[in-house]
Tab-separated table of C-alpha atoms in Angstrom:
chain	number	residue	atom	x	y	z
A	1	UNK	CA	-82.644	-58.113	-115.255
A	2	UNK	CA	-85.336	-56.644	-113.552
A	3	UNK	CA	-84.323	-53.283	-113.099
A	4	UNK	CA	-83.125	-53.437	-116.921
A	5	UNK	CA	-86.702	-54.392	-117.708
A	6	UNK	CA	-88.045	-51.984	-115.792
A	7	UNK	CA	-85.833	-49.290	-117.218
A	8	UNK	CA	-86.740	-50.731	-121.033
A	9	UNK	CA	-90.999	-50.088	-119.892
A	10	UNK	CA	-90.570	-46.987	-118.620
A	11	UNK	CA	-88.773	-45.880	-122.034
A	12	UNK	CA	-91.924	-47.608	-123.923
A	13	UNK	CA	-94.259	-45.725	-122.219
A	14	UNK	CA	-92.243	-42.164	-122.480
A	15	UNK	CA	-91.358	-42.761	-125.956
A	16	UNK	CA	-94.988	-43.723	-127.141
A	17	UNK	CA	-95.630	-44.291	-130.886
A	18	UNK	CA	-93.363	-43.338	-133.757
A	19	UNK	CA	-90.256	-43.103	-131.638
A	20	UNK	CA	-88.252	-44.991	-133.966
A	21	UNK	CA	-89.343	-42.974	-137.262
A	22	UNK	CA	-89.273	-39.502	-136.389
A	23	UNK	CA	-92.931	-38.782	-137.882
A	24	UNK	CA	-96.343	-40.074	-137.563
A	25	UNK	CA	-97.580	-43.098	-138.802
A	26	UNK	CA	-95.487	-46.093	-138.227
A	27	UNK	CA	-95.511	-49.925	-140.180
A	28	UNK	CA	-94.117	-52.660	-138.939
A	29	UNK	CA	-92.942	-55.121	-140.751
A	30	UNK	CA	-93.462	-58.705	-139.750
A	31	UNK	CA	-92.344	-62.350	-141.090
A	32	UNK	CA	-94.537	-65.468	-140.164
A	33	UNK	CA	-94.635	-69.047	-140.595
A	34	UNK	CA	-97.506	-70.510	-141.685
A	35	UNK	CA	-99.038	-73.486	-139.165
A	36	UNK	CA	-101.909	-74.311	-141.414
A	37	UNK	CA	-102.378	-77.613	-143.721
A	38	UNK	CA	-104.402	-75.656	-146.240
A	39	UNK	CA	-105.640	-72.334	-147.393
A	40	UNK	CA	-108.730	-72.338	-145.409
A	41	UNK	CA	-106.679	-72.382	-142.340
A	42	UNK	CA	-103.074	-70.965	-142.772
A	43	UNK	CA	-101.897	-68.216	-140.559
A	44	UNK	CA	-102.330	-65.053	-142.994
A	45	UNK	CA	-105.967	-65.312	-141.559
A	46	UNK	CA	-104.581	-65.257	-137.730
A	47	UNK	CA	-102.346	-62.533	-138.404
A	48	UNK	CA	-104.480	-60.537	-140.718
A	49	UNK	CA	-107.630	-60.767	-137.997
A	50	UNK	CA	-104.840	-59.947	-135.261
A	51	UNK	CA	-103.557	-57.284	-136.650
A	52	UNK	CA	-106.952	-55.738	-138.111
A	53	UNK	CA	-107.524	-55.710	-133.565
A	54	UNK	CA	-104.185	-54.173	-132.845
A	55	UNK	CA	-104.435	-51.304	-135.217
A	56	UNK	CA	-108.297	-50.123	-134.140
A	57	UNK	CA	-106.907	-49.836	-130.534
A	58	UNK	CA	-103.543	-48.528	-131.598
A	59	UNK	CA	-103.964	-45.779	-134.459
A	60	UNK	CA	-100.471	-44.607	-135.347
A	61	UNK	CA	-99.416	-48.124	-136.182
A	62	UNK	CA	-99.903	-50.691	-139.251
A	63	UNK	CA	-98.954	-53.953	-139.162
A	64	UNK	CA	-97.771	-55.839	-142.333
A	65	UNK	CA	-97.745	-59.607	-142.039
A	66	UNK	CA	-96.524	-61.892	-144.645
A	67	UNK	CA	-96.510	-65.593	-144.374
A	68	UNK	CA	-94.475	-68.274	-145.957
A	69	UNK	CA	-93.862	-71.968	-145.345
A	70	UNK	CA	-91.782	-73.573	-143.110
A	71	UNK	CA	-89.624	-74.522	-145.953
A	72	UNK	CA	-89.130	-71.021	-147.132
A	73	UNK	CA	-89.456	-68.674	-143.961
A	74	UNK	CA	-85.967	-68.989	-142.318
A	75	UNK	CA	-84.338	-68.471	-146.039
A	76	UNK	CA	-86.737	-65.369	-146.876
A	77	UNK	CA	-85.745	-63.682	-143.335
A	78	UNK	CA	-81.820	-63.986	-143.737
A	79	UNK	CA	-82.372	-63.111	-147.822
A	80	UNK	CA	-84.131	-59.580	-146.180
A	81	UNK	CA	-81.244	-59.391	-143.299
A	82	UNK	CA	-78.403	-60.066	-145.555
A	83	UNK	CA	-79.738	-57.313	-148.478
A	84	UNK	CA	-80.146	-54.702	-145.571
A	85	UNK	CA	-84.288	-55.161	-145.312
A	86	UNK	CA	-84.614	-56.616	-142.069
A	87	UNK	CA	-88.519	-56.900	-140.914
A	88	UNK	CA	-89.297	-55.089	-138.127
A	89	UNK	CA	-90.403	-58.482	-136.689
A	90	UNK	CA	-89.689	-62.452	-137.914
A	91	UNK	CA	-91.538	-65.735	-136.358
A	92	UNK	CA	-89.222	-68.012	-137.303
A	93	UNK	CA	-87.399	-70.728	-136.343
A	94	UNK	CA	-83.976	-69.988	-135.141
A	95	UNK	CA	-82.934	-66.440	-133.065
A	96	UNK	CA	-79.189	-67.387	-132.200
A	97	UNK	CA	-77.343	-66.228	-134.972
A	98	UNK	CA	-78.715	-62.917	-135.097
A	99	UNK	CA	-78.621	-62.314	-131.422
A	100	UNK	CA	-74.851	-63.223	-131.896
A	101	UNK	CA	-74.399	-60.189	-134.591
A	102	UNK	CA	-75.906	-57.940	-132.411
A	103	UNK	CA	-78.372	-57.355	-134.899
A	104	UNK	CA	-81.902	-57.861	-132.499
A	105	UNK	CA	-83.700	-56.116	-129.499
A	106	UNK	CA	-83.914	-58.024	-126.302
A	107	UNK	CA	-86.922	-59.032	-124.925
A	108	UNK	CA	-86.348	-56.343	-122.080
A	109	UNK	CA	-86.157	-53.637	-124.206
A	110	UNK	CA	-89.333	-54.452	-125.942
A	111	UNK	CA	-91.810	-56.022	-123.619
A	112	UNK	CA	-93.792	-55.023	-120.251
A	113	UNK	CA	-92.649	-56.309	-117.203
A	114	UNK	CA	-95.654	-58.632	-117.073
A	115	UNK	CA	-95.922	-59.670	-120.423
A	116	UNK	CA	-92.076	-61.025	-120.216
A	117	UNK	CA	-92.532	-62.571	-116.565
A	118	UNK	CA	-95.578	-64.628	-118.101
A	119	UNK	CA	-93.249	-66.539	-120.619
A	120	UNK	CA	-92.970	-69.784	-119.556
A	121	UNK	CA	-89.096	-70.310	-117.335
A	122	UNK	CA	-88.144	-73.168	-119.461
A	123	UNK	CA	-88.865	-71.763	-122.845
A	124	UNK	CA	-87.525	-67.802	-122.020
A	125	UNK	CA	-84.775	-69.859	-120.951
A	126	UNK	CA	-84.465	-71.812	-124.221
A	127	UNK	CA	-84.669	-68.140	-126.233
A	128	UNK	CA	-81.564	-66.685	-124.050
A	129	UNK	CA	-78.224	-66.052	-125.900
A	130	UNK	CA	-75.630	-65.804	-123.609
A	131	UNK	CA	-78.015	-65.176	-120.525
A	132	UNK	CA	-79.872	-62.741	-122.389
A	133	UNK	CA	-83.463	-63.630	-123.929
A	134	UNK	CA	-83.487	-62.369	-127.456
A	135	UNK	CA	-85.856	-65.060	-128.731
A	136	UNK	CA	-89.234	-65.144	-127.454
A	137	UNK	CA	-91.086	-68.629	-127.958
A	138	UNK	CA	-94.091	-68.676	-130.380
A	139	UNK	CA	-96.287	-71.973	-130.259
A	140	UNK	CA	-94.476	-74.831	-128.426
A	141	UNK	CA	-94.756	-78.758	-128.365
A	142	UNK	CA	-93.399	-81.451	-126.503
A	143	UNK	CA	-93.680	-84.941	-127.465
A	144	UNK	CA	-95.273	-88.048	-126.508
A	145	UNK	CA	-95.959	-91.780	-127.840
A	146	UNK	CA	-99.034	-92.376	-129.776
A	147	UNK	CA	-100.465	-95.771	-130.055
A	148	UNK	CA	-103.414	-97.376	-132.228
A	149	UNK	CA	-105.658	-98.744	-129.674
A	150	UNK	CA	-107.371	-100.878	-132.614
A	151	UNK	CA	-104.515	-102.601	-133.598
A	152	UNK	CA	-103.020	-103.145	-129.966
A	153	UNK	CA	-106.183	-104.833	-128.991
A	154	UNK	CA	-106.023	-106.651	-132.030
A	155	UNK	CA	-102.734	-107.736	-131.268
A	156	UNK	CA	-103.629	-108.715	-127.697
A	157	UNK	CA	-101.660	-105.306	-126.207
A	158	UNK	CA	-103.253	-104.556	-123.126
A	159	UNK	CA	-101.043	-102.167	-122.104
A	160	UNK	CA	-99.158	-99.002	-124.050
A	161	UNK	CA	-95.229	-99.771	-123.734
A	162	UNK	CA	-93.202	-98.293	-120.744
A	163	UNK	CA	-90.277	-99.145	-121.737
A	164	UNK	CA	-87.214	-100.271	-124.707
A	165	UNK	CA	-87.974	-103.817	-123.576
A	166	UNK	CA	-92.105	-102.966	-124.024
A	167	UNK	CA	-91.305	-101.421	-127.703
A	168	UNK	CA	-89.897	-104.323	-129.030
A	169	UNK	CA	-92.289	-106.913	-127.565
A	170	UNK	CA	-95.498	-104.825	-128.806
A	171	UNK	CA	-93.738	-104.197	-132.014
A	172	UNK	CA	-93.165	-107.890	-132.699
A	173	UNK	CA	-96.644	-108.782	-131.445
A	174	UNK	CA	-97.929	-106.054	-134.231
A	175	UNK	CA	-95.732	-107.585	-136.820
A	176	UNK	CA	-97.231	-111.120	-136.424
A	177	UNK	CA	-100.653	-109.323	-136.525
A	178	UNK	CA	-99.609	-107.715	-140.148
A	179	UNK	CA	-98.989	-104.214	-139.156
A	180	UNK	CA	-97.230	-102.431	-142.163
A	181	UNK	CA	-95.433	-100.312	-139.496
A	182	UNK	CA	-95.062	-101.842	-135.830
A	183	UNK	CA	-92.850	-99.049	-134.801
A	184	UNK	CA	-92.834	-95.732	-137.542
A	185	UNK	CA	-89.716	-94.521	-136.770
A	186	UNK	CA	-88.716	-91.105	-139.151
A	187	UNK	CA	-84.969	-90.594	-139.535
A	188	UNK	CA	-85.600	-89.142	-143.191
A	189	UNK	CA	-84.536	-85.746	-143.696
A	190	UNK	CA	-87.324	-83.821	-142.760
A	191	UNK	CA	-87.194	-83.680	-139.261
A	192	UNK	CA	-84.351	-85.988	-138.165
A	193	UNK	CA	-82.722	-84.233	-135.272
A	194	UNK	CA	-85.831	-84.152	-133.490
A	195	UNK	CA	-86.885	-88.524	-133.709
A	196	UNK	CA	-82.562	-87.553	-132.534
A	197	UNK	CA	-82.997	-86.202	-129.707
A	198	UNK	CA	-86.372	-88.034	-128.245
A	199	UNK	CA	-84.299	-91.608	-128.414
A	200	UNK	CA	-81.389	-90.062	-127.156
A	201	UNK	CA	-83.276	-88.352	-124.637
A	202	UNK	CA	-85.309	-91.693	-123.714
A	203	UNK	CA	-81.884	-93.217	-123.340
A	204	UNK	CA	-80.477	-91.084	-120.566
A	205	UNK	CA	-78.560	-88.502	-123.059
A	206	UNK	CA	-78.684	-85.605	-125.561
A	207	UNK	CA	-77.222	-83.481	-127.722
A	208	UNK	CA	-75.373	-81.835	-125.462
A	209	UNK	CA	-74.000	-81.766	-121.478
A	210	UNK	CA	-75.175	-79.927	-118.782
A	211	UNK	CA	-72.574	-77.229	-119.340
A	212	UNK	CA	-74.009	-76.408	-122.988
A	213	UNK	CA	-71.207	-78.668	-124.528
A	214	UNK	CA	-72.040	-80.953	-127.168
A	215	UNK	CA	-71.805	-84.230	-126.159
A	216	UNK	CA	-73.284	-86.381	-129.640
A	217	UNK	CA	-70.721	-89.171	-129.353
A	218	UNK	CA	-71.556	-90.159	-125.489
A	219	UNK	CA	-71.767	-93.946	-124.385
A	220	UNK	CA	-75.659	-93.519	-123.538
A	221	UNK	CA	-76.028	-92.328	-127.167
A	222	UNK	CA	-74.301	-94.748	-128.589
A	223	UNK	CA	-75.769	-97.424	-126.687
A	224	UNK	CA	-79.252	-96.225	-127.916
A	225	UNK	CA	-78.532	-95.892	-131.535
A	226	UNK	CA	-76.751	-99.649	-131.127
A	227	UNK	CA	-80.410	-100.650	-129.873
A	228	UNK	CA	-82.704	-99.763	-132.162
A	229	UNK	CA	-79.709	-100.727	-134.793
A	230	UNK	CA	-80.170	-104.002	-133.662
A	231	UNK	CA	-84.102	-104.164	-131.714
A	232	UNK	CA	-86.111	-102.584	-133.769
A	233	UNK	CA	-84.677	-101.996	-137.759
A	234	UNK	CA	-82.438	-104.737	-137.807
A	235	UNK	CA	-85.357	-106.990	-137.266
A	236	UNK	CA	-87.895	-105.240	-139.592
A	237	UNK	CA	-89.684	-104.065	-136.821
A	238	UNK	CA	-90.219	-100.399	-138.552
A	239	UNK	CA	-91.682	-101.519	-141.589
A	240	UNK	CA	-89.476	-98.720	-143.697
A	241	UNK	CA	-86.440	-97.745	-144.090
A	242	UNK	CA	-85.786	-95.182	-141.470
A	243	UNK	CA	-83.170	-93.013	-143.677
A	244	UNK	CA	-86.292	-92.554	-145.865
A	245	UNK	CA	-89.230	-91.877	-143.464
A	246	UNK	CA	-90.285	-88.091	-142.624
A	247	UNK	CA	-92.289	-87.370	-140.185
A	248	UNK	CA	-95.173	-86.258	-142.230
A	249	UNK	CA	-95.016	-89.125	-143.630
A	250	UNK	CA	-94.918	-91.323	-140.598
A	251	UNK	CA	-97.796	-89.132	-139.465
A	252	UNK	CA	-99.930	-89.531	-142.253
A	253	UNK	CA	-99.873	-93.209	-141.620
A	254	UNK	CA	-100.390	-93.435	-138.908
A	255	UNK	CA	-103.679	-91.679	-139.344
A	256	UNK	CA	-104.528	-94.267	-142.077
A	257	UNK	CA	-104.428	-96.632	-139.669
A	258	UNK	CA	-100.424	-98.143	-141.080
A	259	UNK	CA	-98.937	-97.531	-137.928
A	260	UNK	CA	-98.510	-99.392	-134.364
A	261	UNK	CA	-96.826	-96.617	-132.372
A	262	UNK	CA	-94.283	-93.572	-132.904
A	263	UNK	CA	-93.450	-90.381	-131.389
A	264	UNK	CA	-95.799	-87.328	-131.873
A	265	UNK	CA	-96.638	-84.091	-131.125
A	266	UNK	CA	-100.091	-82.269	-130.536
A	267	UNK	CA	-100.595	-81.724	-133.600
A	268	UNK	CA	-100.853	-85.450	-134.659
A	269	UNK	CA	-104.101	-85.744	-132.394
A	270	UNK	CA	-106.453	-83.459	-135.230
A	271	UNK	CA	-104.793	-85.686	-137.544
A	272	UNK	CA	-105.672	-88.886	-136.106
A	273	UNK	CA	-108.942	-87.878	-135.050
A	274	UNK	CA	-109.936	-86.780	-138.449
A	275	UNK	CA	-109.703	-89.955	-139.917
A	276	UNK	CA	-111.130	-91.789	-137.400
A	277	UNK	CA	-108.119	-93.183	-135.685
A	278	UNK	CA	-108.735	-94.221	-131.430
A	279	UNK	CA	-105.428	-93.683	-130.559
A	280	UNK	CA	-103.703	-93.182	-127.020
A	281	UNK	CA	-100.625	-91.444	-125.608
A	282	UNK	CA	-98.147	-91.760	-122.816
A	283	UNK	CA	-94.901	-90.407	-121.869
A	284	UNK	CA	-91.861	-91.897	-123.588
A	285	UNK	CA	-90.587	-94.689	-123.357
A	286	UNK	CA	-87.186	-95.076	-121.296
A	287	UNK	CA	-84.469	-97.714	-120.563
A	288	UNK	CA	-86.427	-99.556	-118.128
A	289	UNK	CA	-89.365	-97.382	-117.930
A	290	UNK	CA	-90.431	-94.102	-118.107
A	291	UNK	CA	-88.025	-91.539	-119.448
A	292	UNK	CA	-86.998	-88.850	-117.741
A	293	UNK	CA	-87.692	-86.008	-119.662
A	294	UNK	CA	-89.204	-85.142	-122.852
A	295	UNK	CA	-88.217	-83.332	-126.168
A	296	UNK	CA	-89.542	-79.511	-126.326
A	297	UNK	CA	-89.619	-77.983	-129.314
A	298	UNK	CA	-90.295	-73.779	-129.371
A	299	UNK	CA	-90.515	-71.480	-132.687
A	300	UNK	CA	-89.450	-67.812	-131.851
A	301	UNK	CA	-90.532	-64.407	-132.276
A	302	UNK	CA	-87.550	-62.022	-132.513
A	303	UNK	CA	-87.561	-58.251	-133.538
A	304	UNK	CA	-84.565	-57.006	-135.621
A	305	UNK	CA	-83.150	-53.278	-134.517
A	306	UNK	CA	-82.373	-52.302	-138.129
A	307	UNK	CA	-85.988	-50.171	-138.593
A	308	UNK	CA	-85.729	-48.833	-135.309
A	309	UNK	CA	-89.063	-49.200	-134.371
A	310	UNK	CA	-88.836	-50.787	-131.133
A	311	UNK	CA	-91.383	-49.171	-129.167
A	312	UNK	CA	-94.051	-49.964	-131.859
A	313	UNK	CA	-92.873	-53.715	-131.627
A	314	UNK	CA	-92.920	-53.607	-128.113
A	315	UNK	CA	-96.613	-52.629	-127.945
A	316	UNK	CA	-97.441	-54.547	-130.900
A	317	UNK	CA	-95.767	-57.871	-128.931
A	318	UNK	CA	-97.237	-56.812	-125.702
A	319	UNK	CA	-100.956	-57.441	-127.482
A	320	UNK	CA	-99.793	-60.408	-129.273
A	321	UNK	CA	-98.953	-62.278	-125.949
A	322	UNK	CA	-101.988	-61.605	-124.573
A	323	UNK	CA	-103.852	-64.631	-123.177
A	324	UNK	CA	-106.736	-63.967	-125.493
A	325	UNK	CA	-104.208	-64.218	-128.578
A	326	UNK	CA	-102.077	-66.615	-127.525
A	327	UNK	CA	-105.073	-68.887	-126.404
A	328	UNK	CA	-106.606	-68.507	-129.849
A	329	UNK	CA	-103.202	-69.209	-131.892
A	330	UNK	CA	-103.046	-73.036	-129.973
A	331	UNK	CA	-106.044	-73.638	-130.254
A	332	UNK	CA	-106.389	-72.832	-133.752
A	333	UNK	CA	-103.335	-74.628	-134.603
A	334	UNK	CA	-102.867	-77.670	-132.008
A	335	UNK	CA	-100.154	-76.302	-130.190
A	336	UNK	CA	-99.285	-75.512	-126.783
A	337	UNK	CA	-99.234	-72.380	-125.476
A	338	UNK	CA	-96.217	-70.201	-124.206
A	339	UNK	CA	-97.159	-68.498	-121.277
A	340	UNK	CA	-98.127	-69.658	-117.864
A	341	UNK	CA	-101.574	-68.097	-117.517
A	342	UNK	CA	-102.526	-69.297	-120.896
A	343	UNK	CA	-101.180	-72.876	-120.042
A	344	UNK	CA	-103.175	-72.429	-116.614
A	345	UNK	CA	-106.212	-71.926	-118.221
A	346	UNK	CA	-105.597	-74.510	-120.776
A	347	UNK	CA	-104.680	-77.339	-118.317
A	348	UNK	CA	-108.460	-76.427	-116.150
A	349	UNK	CA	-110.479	-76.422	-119.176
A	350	UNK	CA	-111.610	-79.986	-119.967
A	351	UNK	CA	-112.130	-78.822	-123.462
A	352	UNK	CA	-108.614	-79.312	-124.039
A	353	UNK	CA	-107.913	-82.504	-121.661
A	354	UNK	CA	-106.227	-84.300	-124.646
A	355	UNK	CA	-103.786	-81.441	-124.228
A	356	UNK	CA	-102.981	-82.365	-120.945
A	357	UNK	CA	-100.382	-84.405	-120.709
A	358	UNK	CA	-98.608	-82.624	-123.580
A	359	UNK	CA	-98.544	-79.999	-121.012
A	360	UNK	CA	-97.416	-81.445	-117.824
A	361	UNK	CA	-94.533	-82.311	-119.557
A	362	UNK	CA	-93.515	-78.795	-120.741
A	363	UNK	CA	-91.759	-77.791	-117.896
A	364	UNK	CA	-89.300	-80.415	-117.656
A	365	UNK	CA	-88.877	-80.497	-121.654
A	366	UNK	CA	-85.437	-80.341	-123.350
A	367	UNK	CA	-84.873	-78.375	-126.297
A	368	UNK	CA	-82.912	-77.681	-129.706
A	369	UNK	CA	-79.451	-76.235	-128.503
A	370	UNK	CA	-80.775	-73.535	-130.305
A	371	UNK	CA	-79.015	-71.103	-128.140
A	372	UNK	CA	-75.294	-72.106	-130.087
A	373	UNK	CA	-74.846	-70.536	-133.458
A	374	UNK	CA	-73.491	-73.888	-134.363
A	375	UNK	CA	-76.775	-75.776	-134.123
A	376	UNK	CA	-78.575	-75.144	-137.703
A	377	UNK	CA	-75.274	-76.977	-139.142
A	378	UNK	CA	-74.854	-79.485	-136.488
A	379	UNK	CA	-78.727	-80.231	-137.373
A	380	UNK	CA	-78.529	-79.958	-141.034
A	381	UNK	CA	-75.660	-82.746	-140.447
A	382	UNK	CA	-78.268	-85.019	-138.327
A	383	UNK	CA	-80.629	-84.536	-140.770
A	384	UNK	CA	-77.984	-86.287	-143.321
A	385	UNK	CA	-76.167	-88.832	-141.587
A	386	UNK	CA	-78.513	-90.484	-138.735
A	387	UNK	CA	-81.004	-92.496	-140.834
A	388	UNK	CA	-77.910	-94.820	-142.134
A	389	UNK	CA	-76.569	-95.115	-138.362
A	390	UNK	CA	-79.579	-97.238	-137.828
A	391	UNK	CA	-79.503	-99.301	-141.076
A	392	UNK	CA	-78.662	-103.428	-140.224
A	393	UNK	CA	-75.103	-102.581	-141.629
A	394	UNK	CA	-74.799	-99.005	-139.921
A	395	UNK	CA	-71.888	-97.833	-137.244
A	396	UNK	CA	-73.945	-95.587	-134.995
A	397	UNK	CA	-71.066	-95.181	-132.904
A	398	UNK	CA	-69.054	-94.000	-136.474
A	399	UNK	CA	-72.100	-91.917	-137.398
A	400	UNK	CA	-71.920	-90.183	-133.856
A	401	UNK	CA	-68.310	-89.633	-133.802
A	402	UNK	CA	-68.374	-87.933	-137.729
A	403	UNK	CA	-71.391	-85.749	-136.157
A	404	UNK	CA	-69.333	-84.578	-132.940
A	405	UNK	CA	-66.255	-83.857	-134.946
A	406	UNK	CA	-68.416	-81.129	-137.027
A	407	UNK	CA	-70.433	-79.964	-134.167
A	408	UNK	CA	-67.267	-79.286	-132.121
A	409	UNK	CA	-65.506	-77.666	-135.404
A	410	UNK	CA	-68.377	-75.912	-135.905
A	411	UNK	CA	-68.221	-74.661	-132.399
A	412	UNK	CA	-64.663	-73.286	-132.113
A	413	UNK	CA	-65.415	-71.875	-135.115
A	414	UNK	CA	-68.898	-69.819	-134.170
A	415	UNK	CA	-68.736	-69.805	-130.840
């Protein structure tokens, strides 16, 4: 890989700007998602003041950014792909597909040797498609438990929970206290498959095996869907009905002060803290203490091959993973950032010692499958079925079984 990589810079630096055009001037194209919660502060204003830097040191190129929503980004990039208008460049949230029809650049052939080095290994390992990195991360989380210091105290909590066994007590202890929501626990169908994958995770399994094979229906996953079936929802410990709870949702009240504890990331701290909410947070929860590993989450930058203009990309992503930039983006935006100098600096800087933890954890985080072309349905199938596996009258080990029977269809199918 490194000799590839090498070969790929020295072709960057020969080939200079305009290589892929044949004239002057070159524009990229790029597709963003926006990480704002208003107008003041959506990402058009990153990008744009980005961009506006890039171009004054680098003349023969433009850079046109637009941004949509999370809800709309992934559908406007495969609209453009599918009508033969592929941007140059797409920050979205899923790289497998295309990387599969041969349709993007890998990171080798667009990025320095130091820029791609910096990446940190468990996220360039998260963007590889068949041992090849094709998605590079953009803005990463991983996730920890968030408790309301207020109400524990209140409650006579001395202690954030540890453990399944620690859940439950504090929950109950919150519920006799008139919490509306001892435990917030989103299974709606916003962001299912991740609340998914940090209780599986807590409970010693995942999505899939260590072989890449998915492994939904396993004993530990059924066991953990069986106990919060029965610990936590069956005895109106979550205060809602999971199958109708987003995260957003669950966030939001938890920063009106509704909430006991729940899984969050960063980006729940500005939240909190905005409305006045002392909260705490600690690793997850496990069987019978700590778990072992956390949930990562990673959105990806990926740079199509349709324009041609991959040595403008390359320079264009060489300045965009800068630590200045990629400093700015996560703080801006409460997010972690993706490369190890930037994390370095992050994690000795007290400014961001709330940030810490979130950190630590990064290395040892477990992602999104995202690397099978089979994931976006096996998730859009989480999304659907795993709220009612938890209801008092669910089957998880039904709801599991249904899910693994797509996912593995789904995977002889696209591979």
């Amino acid at each position: 890989m490194a000799a590839t990589a090498m070969a790929a810079s020295m072709t960057l630096t020969l080939t200079g700007c305009g290589s892929g055009s044949g004239d002057g001037d070159v524009t990229l194209k790029l597709i963003a998602a926006d990480y704002g919660d208003s107008e003041a502060n959506g990402s058009q204003h990153y990008w744009d003041e980005l961009s506006r830097a890039f171009e004054k040191k680098n003349p023969g190129i433009k850079v046109d950014v637009q941004v949509y929503s999370w809800k709309d980004v992934d559908k406007k990039v495969e609209d453009l792909v599918k009508d033969g208008h592929a941007p140059d460049l797409a920050q979205i949230g899923a790289y497998a597909d295309y990387a599969a029809k041969g349709k993007l650049y890998s990171a080798d052939q667009l990025l320095s040797i130091p820029t791609q080095a910096n990446f940190q290994p468990s996220l360039a390992e998260a963007g590889e498609y068949q041992r090849v990195q094709y998605g590079m991360p953009f803005g990463a989380s991983t996730r920890r438990l968030f408790y309301n210091k207020k109400l524990f105290a209140q409650a006579g909590i001395t202690a954030p929970p540890q453990s399944w066994s620690d859940i439950a007590h504090d929950a109950q202890l919150l519920k006799a206290r008139g919490v509306k929501m001892p435990y917030a626990l989103p299974l709606g169908p916003e962001e299912t498959q991740a609340e998914t994958l940090m209780w599986m995770l807590s409970g010693g399994g995942s999505y899939t095996d260590s072989i890449g094979k998915y492994r939904i229906d396993s004993p530990e996953n059924i066991k953990t869907f069986d106990w919060l079936k029965d610990n936590l929802v069956g005895k109106g410990l979550t205060g809602a009905d999971p199958a109708k709870l987003n995260r957003a949702d669950a966030f939001q009240s938890f920063a009106d002060g509704d909430v006991g504890m729940l899984n969050g990331h960063p980006t729940l701290m500005k939240q909190a803290a905005a409305k006045g909410i002392d909260y705490g947070t600690v690793e997850l929860p496990g069987i019978d203490g700590k778990a072992k590993t956390t949930m990562g989450v990673a959105d990806w930058m990926m740079a199509f091959k349709q324009n041609g203009h991959r040595a403008e990309a390359g320079k264009f992503l060489d300045f965009v993973y800068s630590d200045q930039n990629v400093e700015k983006f996560s703080g801006d935006y409460g997010l972690l950032p993706v490369t190890t100098s930037a994390t370095q600096d992050m994690l000795a800087d007290d400014k961001y010692a709330k940030f810490h933890g979130f950190l630590k954890q990064l290395g040892n985080a477990e992602f999104y499958p995202a690397n099978k072309t089979s994931w976006p349905l096996v998730s859009k199938t989480v999304k659907a079925k795993m709220g009612a596996a938890v209801d008092p009258q669910g089957n998880p080990a039904g709801v599991l079984t249904d899910i693994q029977n797509t996912a593995d269809e789904a995977d002889n199918t696209t591979g």
